[in-house]
Short mmCIF file of C-alpha atoms and ligand atoms in Angstrom, two decimals:
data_model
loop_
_atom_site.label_atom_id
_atom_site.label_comp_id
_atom_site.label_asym_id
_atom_site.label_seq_id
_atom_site.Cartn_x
_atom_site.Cartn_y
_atom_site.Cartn_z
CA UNK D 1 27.96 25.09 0.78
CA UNK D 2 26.62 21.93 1.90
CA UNK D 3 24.34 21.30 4.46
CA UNK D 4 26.23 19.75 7.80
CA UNK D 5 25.00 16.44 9.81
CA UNK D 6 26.09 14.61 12.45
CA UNK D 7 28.60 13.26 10.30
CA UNK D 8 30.79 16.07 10.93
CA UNK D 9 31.20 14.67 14.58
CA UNK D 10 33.44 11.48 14.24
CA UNK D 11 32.46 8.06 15.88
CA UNK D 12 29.13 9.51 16.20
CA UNK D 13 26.29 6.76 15.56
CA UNK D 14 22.86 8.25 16.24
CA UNK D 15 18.96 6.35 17.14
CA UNK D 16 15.95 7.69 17.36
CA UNK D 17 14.27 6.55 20.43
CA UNK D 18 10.64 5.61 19.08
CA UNK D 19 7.24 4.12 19.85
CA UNK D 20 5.45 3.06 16.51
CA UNK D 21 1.63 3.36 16.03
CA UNK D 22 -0.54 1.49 13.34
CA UNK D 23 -3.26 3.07 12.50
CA UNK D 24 -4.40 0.02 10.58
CA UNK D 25 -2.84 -3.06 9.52
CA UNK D 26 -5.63 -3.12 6.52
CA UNK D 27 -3.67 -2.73 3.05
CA UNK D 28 -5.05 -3.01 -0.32
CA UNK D 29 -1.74 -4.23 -1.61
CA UNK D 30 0.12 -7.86 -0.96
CA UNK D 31 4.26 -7.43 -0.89
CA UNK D 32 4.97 -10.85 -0.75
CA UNK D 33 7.47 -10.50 1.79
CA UNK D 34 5.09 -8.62 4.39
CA UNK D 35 4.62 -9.19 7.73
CA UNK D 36 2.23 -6.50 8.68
CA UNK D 37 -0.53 -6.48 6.18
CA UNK D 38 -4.07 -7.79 6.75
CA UNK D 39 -7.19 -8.19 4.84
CA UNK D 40 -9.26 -4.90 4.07
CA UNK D 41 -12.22 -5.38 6.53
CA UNK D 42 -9.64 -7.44 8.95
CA UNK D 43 -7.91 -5.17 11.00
CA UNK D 44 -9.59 -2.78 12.98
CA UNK D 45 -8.67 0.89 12.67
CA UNK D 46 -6.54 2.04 16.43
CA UNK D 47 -8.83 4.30 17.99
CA UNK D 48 -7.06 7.63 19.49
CA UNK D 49 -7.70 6.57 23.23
CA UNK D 50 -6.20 3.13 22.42
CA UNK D 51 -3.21 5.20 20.70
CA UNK D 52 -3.35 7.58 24.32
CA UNK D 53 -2.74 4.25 26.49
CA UNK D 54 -0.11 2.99 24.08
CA UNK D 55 1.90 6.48 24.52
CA UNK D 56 1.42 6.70 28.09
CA UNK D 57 3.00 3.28 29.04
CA UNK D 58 5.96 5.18 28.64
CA UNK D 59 7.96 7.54 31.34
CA UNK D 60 8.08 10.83 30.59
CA UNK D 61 10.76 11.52 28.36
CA UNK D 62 11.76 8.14 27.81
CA UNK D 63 10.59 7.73 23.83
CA UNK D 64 10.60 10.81 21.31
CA UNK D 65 9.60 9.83 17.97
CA UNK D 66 6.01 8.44 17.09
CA UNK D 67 6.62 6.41 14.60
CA UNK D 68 3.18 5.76 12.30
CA UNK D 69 3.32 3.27 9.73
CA UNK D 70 0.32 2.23 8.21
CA UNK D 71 -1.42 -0.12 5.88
CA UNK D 72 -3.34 1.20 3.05
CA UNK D 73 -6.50 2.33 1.94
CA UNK D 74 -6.64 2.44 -1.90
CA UNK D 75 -6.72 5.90 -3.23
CA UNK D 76 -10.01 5.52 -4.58
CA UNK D 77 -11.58 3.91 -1.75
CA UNK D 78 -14.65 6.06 0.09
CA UNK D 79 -13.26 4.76 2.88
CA UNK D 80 -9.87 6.93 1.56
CA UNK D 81 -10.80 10.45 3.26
CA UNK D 82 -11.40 8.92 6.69
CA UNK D 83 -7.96 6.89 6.84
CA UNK D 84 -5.57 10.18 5.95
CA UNK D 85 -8.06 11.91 8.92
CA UNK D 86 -7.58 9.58 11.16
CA UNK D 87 -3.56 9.32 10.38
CA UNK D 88 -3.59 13.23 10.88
CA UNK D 89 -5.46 13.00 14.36
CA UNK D 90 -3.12 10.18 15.64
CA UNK D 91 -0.12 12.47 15.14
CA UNK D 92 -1.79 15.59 16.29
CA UNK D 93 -2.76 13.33 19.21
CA UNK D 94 1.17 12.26 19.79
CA UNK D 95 2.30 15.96 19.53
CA UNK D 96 -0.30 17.20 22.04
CA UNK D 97 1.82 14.91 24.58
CA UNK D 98 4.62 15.91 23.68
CA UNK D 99 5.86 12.96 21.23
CA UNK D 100 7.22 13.98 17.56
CA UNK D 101 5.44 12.04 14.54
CA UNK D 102 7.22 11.17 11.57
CA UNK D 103 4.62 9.08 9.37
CA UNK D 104 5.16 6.05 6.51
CA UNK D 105 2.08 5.38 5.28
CA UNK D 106 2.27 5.05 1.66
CA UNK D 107 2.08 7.66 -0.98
CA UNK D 108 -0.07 10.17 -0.82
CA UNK D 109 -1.85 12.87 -2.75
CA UNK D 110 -0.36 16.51 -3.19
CA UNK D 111 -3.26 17.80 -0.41
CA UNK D 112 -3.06 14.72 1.74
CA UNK D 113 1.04 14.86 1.90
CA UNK D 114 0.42 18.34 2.60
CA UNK D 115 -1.61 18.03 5.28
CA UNK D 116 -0.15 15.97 7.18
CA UNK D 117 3.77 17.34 6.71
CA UNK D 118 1.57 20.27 9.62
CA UNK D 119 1.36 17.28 11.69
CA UNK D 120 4.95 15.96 10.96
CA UNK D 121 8.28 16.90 12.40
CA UNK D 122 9.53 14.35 8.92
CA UNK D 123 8.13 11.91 6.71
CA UNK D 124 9.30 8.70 4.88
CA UNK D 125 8.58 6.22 1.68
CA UNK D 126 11.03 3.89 0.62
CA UNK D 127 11.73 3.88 -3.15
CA UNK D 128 12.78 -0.10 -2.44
CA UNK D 129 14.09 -0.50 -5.72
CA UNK D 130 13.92 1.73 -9.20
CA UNK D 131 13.68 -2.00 -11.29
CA UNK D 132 10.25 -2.06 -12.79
CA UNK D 133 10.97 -6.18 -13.10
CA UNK D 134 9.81 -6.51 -9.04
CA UNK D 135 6.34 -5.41 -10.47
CA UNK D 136 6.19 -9.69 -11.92
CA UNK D 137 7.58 -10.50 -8.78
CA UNK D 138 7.11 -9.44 -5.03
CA UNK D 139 5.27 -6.56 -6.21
CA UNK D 140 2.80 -8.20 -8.57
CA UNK D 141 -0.05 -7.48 -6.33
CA UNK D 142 1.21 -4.30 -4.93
CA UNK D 143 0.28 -1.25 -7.06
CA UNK D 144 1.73 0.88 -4.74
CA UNK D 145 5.11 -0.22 -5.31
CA UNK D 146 5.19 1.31 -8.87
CA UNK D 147 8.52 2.49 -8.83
CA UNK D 148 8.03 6.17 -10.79
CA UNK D 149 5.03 6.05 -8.56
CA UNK D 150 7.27 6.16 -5.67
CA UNK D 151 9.89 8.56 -7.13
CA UNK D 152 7.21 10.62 -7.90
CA UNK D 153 6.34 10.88 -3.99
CA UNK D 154 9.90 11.58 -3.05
CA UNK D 155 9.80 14.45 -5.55
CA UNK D 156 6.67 15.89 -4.31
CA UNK D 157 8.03 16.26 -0.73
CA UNK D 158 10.98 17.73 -2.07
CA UNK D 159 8.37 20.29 -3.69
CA UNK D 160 6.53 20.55 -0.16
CA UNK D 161 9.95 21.14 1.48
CA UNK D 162 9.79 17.88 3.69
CA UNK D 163 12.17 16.66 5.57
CA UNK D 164 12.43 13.60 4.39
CA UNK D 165 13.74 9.61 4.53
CA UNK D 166 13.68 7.09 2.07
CA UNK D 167 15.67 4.13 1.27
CA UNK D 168 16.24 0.42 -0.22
CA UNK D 169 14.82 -2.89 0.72
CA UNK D 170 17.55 -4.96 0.07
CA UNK D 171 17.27 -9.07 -1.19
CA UNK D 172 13.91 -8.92 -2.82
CA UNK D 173 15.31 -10.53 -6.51
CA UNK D 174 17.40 -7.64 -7.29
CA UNK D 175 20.75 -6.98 -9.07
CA UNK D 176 23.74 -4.86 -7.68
CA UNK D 177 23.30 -3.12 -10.90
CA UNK D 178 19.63 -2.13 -9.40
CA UNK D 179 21.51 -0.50 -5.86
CA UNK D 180 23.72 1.51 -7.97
CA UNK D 181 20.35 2.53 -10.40
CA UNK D 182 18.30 3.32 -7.24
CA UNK D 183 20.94 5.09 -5.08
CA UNK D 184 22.22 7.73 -8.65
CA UNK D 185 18.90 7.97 -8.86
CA UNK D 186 18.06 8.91 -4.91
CA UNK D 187 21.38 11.29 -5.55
CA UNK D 188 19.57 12.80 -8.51
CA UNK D 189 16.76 13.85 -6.31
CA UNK D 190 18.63 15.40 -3.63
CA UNK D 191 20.76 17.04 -5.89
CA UNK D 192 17.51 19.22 -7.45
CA UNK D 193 15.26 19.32 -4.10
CA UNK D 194 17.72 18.91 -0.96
CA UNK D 195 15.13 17.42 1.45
CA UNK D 196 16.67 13.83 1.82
CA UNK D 197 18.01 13.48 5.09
CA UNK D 198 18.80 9.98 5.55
CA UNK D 199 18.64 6.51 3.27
CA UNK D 200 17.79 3.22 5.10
CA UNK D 201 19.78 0.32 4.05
CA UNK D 202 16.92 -2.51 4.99
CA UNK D 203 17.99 -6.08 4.52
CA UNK D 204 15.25 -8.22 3.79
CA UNK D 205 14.81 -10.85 6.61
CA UNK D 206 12.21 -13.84 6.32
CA UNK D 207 9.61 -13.41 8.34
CA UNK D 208 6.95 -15.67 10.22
CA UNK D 209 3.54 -14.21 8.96
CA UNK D 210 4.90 -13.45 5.15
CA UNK D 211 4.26 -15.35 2.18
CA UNK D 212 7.34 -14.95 0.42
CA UNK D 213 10.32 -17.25 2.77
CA UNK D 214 12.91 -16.64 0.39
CA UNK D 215 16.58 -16.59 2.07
CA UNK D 216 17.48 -13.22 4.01
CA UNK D 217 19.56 -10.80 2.35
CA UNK D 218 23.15 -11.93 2.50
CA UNK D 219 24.59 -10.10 5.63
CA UNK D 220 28.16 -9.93 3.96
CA UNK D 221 26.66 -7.75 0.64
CA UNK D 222 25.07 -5.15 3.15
CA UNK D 223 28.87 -3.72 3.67
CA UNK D 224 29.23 -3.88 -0.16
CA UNK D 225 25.65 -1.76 -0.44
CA UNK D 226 26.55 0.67 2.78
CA UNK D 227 30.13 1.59 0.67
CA UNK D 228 28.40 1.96 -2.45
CA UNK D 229 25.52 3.97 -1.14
CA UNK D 230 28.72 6.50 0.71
CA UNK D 231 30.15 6.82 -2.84
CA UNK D 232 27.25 7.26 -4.55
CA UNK D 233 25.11 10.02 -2.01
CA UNK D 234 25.94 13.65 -1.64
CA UNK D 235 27.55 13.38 1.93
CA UNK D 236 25.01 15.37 3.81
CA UNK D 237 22.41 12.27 3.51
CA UNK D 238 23.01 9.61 6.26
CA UNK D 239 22.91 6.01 6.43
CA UNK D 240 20.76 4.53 8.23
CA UNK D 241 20.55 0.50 8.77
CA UNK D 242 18.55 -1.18 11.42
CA UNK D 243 20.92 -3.24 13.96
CA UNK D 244 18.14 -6.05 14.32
CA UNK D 245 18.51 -7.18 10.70
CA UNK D 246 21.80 -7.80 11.14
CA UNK D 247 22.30 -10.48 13.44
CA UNK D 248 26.51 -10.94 13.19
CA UNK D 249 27.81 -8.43 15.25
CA UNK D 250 31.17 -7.95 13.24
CA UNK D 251 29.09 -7.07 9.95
CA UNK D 252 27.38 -4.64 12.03
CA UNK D 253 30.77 -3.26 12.98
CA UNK D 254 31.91 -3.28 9.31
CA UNK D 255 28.68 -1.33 8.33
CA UNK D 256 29.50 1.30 10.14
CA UNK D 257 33.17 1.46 9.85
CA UNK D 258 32.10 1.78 5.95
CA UNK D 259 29.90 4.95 6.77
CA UNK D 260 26.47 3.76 8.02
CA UNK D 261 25.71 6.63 10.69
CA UNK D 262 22.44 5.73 12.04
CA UNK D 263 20.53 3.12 13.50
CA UNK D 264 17.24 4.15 12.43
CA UNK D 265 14.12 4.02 15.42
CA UNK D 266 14.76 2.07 18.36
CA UNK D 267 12.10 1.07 20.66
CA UNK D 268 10.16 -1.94 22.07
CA UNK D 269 9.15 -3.60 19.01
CA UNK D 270 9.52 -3.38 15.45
CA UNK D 271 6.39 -3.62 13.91
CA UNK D 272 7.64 -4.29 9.99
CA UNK D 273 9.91 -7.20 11.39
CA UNK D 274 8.51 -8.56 14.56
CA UNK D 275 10.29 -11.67 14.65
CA UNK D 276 13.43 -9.61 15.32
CA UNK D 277 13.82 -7.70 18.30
CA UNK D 278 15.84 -4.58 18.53
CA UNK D 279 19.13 -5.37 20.21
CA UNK D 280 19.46 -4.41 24.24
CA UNK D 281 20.57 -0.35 24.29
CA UNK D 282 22.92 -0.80 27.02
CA UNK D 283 24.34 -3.84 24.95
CA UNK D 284 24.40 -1.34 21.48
CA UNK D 285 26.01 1.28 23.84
CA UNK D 286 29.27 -0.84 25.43
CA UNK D 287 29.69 -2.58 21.66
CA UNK D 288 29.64 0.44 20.08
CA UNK D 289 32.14 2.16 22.39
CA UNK D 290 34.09 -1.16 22.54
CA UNK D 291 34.87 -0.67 18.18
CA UNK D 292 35.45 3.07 19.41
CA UNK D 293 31.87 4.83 18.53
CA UNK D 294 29.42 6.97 20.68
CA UNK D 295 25.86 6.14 20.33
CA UNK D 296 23.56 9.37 20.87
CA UNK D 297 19.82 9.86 20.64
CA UNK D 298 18.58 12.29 17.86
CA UNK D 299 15.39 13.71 16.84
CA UNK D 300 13.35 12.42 14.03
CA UNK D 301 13.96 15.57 12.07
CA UNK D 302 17.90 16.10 11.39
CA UNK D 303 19.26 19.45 12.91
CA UNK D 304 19.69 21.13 8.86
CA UNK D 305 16.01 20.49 8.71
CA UNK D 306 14.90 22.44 11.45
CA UNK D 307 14.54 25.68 10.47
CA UNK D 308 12.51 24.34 7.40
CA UNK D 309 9.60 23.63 9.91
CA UNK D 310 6.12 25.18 10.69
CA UNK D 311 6.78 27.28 13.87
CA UNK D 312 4.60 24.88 15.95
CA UNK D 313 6.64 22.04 15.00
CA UNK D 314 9.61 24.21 15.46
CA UNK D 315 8.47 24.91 19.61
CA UNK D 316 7.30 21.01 19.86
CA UNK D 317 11.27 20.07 19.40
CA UNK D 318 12.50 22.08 22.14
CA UNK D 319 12.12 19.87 25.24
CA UNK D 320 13.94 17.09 23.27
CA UNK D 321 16.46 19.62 22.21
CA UNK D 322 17.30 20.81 25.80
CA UNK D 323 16.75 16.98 26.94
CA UNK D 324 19.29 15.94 24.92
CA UNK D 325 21.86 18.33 25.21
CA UNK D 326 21.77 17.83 29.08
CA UNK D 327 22.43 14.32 28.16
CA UNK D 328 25.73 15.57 26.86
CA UNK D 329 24.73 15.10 23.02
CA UNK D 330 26.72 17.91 21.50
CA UNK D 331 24.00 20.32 19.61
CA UNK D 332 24.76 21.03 16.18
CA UNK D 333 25.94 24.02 14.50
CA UNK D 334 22.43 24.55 13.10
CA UNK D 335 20.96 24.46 16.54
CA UNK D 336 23.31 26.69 18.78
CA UNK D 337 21.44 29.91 18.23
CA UNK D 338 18.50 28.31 19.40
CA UNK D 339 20.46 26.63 22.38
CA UNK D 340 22.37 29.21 23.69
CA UNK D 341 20.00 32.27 25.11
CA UNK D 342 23.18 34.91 24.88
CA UNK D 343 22.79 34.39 20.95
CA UNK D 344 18.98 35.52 21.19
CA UNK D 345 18.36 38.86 20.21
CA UNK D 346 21.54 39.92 18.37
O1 FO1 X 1 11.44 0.12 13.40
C1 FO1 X 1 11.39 0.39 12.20
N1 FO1 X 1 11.45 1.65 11.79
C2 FO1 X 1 11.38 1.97 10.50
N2 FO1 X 1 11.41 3.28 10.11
C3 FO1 X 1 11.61 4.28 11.13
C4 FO1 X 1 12.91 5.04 11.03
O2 FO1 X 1 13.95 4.27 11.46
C5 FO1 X 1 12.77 6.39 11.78
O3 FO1 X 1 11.42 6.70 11.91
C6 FO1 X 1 13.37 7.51 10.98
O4 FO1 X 1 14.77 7.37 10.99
C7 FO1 X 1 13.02 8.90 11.56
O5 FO1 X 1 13.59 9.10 12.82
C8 FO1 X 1 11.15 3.65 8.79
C9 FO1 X 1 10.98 5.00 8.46
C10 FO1 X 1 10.75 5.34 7.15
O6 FO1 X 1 10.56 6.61 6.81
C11 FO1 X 1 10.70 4.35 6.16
C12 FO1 X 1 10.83 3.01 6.49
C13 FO1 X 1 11.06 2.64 7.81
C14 FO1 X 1 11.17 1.30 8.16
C15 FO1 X 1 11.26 0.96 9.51
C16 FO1 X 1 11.25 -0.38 9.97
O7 FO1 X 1 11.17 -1.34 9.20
N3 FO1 X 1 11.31 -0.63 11.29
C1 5AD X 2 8.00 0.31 5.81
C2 5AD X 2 8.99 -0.41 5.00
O1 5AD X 2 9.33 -1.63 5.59
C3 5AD X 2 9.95 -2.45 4.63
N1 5AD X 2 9.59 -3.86 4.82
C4 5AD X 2 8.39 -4.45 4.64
N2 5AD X 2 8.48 -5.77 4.89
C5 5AD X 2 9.77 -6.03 5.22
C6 5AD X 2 10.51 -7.21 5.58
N3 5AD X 2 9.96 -8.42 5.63
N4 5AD X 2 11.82 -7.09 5.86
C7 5AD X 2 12.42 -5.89 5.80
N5 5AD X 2 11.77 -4.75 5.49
C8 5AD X 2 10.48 -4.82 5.19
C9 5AD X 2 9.55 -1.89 3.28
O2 5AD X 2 10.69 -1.29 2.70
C10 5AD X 2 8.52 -0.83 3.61
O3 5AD X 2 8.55 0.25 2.70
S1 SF4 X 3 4.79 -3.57 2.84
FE1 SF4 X 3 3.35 -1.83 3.17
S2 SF4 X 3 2.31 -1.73 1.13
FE2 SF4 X 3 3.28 -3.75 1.19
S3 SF4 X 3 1.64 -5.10 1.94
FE3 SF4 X 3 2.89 -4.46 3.70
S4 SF4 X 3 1.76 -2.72 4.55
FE4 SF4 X 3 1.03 -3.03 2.47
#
């Protein structure tokens, strides 16, 4: 049978209401089209009571995901062991307060991954693209972006059991024939391990700080991409596409009305793409219902996922879970048991 998602409740679009934390902007590879990235030895590593006043600015309640994204320390750095420990303290760090982490930091070792899926209600890598030809390209200087590297990652957390999100970076020299290559192959993956449970659709968008200022993805192909991408993915996986990449509003529209679900993290800025803020909520909320969708908070893991969890992780989603569902956010199927105390103990 397969595994249910908020698609099953029409007009539905959901968000993640999220904070993101950088351990370090230090990376040992160059994407030519980063914003983020700084010299190894340039950026100073975010010390946990730094990360403490960052996560406190916040009311109560207000922001549930902890969204780490890092820059990277190459794998055979001695400077390696230090990074994935401090990446695992800022998370336990976010969960002792109550926040739930899901970290994108770059692949990772069989232990590292691991260890820090104890720390992690989810975790992400984007594949980008499958095309080994980005490798001369935008990727030239970014070893990390090895595609069978990459699948390789997504097919290790499927191993782990991870809940987990990946996706495309769309406009970065790429064919169409490429999206349809990367999303069979995404498919291909779910199909043997199950874990995937959302795909970002991620225009590229010039940035300020990047080196690359090559044209933006071309808004109108992102429809083409969010309708391929529905035809090609088992139907449990949703699509997620961030709503500050796309700046016409009636493309936005179209995305969803061709089966985007999700607008990925929301919160007060976007770290990968700074120049472009995240639309107003209140402004997402009245569009949205104006073109005849809800748009609903949800957790960083997807309800299917749940039960999948460590049992600490498990407890850590219950405030949010009750939170929500006060809000009026109809729980899923997967979490009623849980929900309703005259299930318990039958
Ligand atoms: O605000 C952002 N959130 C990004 N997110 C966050 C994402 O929207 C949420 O963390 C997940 O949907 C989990 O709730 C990513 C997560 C990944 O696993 C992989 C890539 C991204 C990329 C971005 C991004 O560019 N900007
Ligand atoms: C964390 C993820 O952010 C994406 N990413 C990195 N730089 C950009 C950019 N300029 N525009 C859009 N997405 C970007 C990559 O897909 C990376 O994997
Ligand atoms: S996109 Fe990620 S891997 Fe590439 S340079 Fe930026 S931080 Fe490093």
């Amino acid at each position: 049978m397969p595994l249910k998602n908020r698609r099953d409740v029409p007009g539905v679009i959901t968000y993640s209401p999220a904070f993101t934390l950088v351990p370090t902007y230090e990376c040992f590879n160059r994407c030519t089209y980063c914003n983020f990235r700084q010299d190894p030895g340039g950026s100073r590593w975010l010390s946990l009571t730094a990360a403490q006043q960052q996560l406190q600015q916040f009311p109560a309640g207000s922001l549930c995901e902890v969204l780490i994204l890092s820059g990277e320390v190459h794998p055979r750095s001695p400077r390696r062991r230090s990074w994935v420990d401090h990446i695992y303290r800022l998370c336990d760090l976010a969960l002792s307060l109550g926040f739930l982490p899901h970290s994108n930091v770059g692949p990772l070792t069989v232990g590292e991954m691991e260890r820090l899926a104890r720390v992690n209600v989810s975790m992400g890598l984007m594949l980008e693209q499958m095309t080994p030809r980005l490798m001369e390209t935008v990727h030239r200087q970014a070893p990390s972006k090895r595609p069978d590297l990459r699948l390789a990652q997504i097919q290790q957390a499927g191993q782990l059991g991870i809940p987990f999100t990946t996706g495309l970076l769309l406009g970065l020299g790429e064919t169409p024939a490429d999206w349809r290559d990367t999303l069979q192959t995404i498919a291909q993956v779910q199909r043997q391990w199950g874990h995937i449970q959302e795909v970002i659709l991620q225009p590229y968008q010039p940035g300020s700080r990047e080196v690359r200022g090559a044209p933006g993805f071309c808004a109108q192909d992102l429809v083409s991409v969010v309708e391929l991408a529905r035809d090609l993915l088992p139907e449990e996986i949703a699509l997620q596409i961030p709503p500050n990449l796309i700046q016409d509003e009636a493309l936005l529209r179209r995305c969803l009305q061709a089966g985007a679900t999700d607008l990925g993290g929301l919160g007060p800025i976007d770290q990968v793409n700074p120049d472009y803020p995240h639309p107003h909520l209140g402004r997402l909320e009245r569009l949205l219902d104006q073109w005849g969708f809800q748009l609903r908070p949800r957790l960083p893991v997807y309800p299917q996922f749940e039960s999948r969890l460590p049992v600490a992780l498990q407890r850590a989603l219950q405030p949010w879970k009750q939170q929500f569902a006060a809000k009026g956010v109809s729980p899923s199927p997967s979490a009623l048991p849980n929900q309703a105390p005259s299930f318990r103990g039958r």
